[in-house]
Short mmCIF file of C-alpha atoms and ligand atoms in Angstrom, two decimals:
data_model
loop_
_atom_site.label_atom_id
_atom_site.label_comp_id
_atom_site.label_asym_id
_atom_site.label_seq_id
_atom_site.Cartn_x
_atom_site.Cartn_y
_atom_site.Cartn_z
CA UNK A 2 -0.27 -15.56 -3.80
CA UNK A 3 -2.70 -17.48 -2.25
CA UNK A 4 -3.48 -19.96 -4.90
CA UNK A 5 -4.21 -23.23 -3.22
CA UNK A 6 -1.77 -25.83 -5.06
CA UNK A 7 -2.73 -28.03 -7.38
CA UNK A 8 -1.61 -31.76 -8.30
CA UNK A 9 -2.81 -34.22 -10.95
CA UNK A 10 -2.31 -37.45 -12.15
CA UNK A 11 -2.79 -38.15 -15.59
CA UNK A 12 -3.17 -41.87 -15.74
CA UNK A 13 -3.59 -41.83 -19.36
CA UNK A 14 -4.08 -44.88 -21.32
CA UNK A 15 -2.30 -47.35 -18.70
CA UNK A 16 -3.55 -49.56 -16.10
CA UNK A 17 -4.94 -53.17 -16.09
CA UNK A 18 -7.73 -53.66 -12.75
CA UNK A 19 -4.75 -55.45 -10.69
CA UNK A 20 -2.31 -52.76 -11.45
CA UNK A 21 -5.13 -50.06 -10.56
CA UNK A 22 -5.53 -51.41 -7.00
CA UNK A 23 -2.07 -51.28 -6.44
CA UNK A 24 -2.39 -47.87 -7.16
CA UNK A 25 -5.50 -47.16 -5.00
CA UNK A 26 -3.48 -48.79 -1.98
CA UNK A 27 -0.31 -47.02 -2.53
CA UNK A 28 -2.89 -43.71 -2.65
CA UNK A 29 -4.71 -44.77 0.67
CA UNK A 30 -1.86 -45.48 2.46
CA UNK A 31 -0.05 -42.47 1.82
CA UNK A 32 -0.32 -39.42 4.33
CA UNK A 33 -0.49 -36.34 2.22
CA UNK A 34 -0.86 -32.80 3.38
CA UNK A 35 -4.04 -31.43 4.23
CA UNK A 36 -6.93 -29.99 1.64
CA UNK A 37 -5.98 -26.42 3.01
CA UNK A 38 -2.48 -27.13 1.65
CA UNK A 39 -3.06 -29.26 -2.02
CA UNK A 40 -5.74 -29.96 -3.86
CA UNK A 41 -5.16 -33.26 -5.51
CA UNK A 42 -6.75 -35.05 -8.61
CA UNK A 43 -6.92 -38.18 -10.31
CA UNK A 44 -7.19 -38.83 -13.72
CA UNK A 45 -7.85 -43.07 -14.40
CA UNK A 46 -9.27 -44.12 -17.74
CA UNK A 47 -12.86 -44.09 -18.14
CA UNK A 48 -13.30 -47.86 -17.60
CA UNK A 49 -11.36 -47.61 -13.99
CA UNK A 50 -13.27 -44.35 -13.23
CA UNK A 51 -16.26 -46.00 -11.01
CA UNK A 52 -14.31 -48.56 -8.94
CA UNK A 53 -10.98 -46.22 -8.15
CA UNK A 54 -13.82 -43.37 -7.25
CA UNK A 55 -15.65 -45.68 -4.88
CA UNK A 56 -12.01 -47.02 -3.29
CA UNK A 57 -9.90 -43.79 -3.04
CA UNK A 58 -10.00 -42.18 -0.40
CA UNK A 59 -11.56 -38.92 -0.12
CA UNK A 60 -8.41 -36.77 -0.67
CA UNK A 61 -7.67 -37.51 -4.17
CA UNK A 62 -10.89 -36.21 -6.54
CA UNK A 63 -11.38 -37.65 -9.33
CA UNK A 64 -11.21 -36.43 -13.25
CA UNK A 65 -11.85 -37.83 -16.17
CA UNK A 66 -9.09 -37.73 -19.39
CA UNK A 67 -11.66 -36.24 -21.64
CA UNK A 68 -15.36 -35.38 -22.33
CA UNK A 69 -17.42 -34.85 -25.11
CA UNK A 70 -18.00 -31.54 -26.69
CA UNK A 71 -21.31 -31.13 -26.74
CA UNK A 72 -25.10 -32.88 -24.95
CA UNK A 73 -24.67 -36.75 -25.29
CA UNK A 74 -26.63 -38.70 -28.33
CA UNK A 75 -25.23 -40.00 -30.99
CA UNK A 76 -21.55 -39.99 -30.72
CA UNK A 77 -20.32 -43.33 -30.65
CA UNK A 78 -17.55 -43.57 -28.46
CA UNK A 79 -17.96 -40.74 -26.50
CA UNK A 80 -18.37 -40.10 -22.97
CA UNK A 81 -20.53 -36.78 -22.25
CA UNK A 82 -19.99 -34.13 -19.29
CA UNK A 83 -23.39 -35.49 -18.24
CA UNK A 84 -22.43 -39.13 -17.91
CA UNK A 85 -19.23 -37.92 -15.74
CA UNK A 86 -21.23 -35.58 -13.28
CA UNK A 87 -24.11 -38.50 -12.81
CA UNK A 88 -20.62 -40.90 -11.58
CA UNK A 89 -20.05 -37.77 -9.15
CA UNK A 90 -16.86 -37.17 -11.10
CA UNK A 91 -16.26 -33.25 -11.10
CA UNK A 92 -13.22 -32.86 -13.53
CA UNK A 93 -12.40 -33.24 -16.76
CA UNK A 94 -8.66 -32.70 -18.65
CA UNK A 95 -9.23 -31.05 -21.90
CA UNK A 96 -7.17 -30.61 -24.71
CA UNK A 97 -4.53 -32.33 -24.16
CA UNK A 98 -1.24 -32.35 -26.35
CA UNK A 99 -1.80 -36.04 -27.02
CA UNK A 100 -5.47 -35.13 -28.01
CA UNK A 101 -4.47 -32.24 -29.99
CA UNK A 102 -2.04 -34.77 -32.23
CA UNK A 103 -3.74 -37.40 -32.46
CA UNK A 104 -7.34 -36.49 -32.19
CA UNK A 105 -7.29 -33.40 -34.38
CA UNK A 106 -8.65 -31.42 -31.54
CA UNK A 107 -8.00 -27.64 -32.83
CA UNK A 108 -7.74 -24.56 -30.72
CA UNK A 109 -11.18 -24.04 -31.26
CA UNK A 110 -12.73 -27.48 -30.54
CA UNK A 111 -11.00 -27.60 -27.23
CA UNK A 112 -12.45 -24.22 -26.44
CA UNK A 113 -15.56 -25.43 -27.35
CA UNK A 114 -14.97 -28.43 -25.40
CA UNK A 115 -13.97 -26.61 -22.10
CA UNK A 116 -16.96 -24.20 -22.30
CA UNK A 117 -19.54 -27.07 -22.81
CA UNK A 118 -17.79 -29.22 -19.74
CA UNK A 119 -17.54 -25.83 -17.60
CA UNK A 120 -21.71 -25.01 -18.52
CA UNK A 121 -22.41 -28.48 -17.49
CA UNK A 122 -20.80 -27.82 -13.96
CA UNK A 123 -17.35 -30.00 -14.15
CA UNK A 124 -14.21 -28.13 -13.34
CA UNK A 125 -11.34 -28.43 -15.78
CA UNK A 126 -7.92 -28.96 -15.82
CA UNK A 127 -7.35 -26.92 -19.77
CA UNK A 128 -4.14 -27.76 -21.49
CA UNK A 129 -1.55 -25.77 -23.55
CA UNK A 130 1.31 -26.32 -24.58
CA UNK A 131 4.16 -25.60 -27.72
CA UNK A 132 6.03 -28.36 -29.73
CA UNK A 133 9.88 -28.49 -29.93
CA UNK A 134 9.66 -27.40 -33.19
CA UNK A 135 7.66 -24.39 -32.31
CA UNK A 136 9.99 -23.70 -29.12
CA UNK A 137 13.03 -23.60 -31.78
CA UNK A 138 11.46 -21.31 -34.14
CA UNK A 139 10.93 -18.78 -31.15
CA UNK A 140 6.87 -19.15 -31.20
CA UNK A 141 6.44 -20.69 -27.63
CA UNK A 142 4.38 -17.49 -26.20
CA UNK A 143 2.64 -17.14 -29.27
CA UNK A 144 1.55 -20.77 -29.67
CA UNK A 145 0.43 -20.76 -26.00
CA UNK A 146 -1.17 -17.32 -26.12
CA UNK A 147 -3.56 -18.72 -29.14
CA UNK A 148 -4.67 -21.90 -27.61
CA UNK A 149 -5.32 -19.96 -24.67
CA UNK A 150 -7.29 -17.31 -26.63
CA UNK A 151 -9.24 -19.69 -28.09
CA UNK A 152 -10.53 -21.02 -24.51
CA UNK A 153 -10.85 -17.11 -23.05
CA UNK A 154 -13.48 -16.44 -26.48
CA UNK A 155 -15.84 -19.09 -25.39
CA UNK A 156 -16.25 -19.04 -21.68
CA UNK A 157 -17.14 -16.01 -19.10
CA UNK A 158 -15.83 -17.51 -15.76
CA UNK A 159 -12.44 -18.48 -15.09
CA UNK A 160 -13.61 -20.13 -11.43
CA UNK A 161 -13.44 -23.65 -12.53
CA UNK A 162 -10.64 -23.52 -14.58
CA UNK A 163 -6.87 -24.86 -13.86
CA UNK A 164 -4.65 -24.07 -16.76
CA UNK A 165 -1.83 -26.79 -17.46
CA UNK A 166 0.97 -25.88 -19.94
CA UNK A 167 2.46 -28.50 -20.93
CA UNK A 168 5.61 -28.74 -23.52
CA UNK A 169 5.09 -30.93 -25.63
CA UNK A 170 8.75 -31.33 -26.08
CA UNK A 171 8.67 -32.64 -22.00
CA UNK A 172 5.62 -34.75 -22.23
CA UNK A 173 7.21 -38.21 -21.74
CA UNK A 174 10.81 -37.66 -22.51
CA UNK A 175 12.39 -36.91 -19.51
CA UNK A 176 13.37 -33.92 -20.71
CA UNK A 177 11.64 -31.43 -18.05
CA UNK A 178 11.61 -27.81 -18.90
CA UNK A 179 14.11 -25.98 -16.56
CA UNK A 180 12.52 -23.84 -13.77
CA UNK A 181 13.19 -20.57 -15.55
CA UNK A 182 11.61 -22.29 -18.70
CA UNK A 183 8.63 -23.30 -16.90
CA UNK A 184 8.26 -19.75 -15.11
CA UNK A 185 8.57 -17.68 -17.67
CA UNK A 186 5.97 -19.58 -19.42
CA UNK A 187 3.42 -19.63 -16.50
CA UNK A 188 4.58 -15.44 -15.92
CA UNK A 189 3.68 -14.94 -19.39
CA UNK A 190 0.24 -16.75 -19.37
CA UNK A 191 -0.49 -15.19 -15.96
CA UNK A 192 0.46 -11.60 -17.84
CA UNK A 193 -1.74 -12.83 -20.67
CA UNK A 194 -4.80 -13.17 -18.81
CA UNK A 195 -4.22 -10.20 -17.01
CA UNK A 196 -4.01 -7.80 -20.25
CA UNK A 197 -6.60 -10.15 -22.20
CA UNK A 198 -9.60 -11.15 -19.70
CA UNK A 199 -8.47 -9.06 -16.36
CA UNK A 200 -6.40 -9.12 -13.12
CA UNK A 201 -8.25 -10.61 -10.49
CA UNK A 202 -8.38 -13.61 -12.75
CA UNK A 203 -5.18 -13.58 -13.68
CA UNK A 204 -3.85 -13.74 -10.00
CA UNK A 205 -6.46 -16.24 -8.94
CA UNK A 206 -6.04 -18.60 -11.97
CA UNK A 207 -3.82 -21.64 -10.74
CA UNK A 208 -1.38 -22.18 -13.75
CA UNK A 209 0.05 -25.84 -13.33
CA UNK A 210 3.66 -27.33 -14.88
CA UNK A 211 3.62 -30.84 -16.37
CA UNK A 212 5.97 -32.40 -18.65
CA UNK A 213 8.72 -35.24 -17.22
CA UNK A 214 7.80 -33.95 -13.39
CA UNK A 215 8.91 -36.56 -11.08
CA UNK A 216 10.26 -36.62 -7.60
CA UNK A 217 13.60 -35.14 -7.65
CA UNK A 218 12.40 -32.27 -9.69
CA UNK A 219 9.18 -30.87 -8.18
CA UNK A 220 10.60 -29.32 -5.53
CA UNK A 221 12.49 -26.52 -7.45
CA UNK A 222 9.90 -26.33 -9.95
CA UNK A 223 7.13 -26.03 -7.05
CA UNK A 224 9.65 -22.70 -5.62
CA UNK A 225 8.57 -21.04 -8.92
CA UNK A 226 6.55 -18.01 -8.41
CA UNK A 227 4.02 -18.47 -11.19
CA UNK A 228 3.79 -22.31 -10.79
CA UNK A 229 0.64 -23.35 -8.92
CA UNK A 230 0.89 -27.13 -9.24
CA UNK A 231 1.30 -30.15 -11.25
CA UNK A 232 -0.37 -32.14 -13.64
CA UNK A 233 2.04 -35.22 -13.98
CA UNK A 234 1.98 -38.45 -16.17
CA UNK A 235 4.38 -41.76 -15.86
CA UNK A 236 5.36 -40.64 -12.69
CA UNK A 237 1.66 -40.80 -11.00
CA UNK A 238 1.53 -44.29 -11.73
CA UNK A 239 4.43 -44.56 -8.98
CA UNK A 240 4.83 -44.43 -5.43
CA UNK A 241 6.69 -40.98 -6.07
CA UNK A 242 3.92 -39.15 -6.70
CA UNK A 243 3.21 -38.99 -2.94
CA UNK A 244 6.64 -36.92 -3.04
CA UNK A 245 4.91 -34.86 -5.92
CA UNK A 246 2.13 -34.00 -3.59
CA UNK A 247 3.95 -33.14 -0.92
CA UNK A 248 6.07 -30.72 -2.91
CA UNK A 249 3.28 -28.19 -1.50
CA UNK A 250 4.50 -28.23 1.74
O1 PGH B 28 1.15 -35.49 -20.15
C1 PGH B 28 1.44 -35.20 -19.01
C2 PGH B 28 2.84 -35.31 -18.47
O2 PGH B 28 3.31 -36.62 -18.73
P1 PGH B 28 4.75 -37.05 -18.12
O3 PGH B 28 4.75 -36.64 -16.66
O4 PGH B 28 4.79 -38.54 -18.30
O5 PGH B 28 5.79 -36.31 -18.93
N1 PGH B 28 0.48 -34.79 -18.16
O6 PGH B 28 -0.81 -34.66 -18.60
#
């Protein structure tokens, strides 16, 4: 396929400065496979951003949780896609399921998000993903075909963009989708893109898996055709996300 693969850690809302060192060490210590092999990314809160950027060592990139949706002013509370490309931080997560819920953050607004943070020069990881209750009722591709629509309508190039479906049912539970769940997913989004915005972007378009992905499950899910990576929560707060990583191999 040649998509170059893909791993992120989604900090989230964790981490006090002594537990973030530990972090940083276990990162710097760990021997992970070369830049040819993974591409790897980081995603601290804000307020850890500047010191784990200046400690890390140069194989793990940085990205931020989140950006603001438009130039920065008055938005109090917001960090802009200016701020984070002055830090020298070139991703951004947007639209996350946790977002989504608990920010309000429609379809639309996190197109409009990912098209302001792609014309401002970051690269972003975009996420989709269905609920249980919408994986019950039989709406999974449909649910995941909108949110995706809704980034396709406002942006042009598809260079800087990962796309991360997540289930929203797997987010946190433990409950990780099966590997035929999570392919047929990804085959369906990489079909989407092909009929809906065209092929070359469909096959170049790194579609990442997260939801529960931890150390004894990457490796099948990795073997998945269609899967082109990880974006992974809880367990990159761990020393097992080195095992993550290496799941490239
Ligand atoms: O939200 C997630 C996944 O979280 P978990 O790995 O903890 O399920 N990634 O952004």
């Amino acid at each position: 396929m040649g998509r170059l693969f893909f791993v992120g850690g989604n900090w989230k809302c964790n981490g006090t400065s002594e537990e973030v060192k530990k972090i940083v060490s276990i990162l710097n210590s760990a021997q992970v496979p070369s830049k040819d092999v993974v591409e790897i990314v980081v995603s601290p809160p804000f307020v850890f951003i500047p010191s784990v950027k200046s400690e890390l060592k140069p194989e793990f990139h940085i990205a931020a949780q989140n950006c603001w949706v438009k130039k920065g002013g008055a938005f109090t509370g917001e960090i802009s896609a200016e701020m984070l490309l002055n830090l020298g931080i070139p991703w951004v997560i947007v639209g996350h399921s946790e977002r989504r819920a608990l920010m309000n953050e429609s379809n639309e607004f996190v197109g409009d998000k990912v098209a302001y943070a792609l014309s401002q020069g970051l690269k972003v990881i975009a996420c989709v993903g269905e609920t249980l209750q919408e994986r019950e009722a039989g709406t999974t591709m449909k649910v995941v075909a909108e949110q995706t629509k809704a980034i396709a309508d406002k942006i042009k190039n598809w260079d800087n963009v990962v796309l991360a479906y997540e289930p929203v049912w797997a987010i946190g539970t433990g409950k990780v989708a099966t590997p035929a769940q999570a392919q047929e997913v990804h085959a369906e989004l990489r079909k989407w893109l092909e009929t809906n915005i065209k092929a070359e972007v469909a096959a170049k378009t790194r579609i990442i898996y997260g939801g529960s992905v931890n150390g004894s499950n990457c490796k099948e899910l990795a073997g998945q055709n269609d899967l082109d990576g990880f974006l992974v929560g809880g367990a990159s707060l761990k020393p097992e996300f080195i095992d993550i990583i290496k799941a490239a191999e």
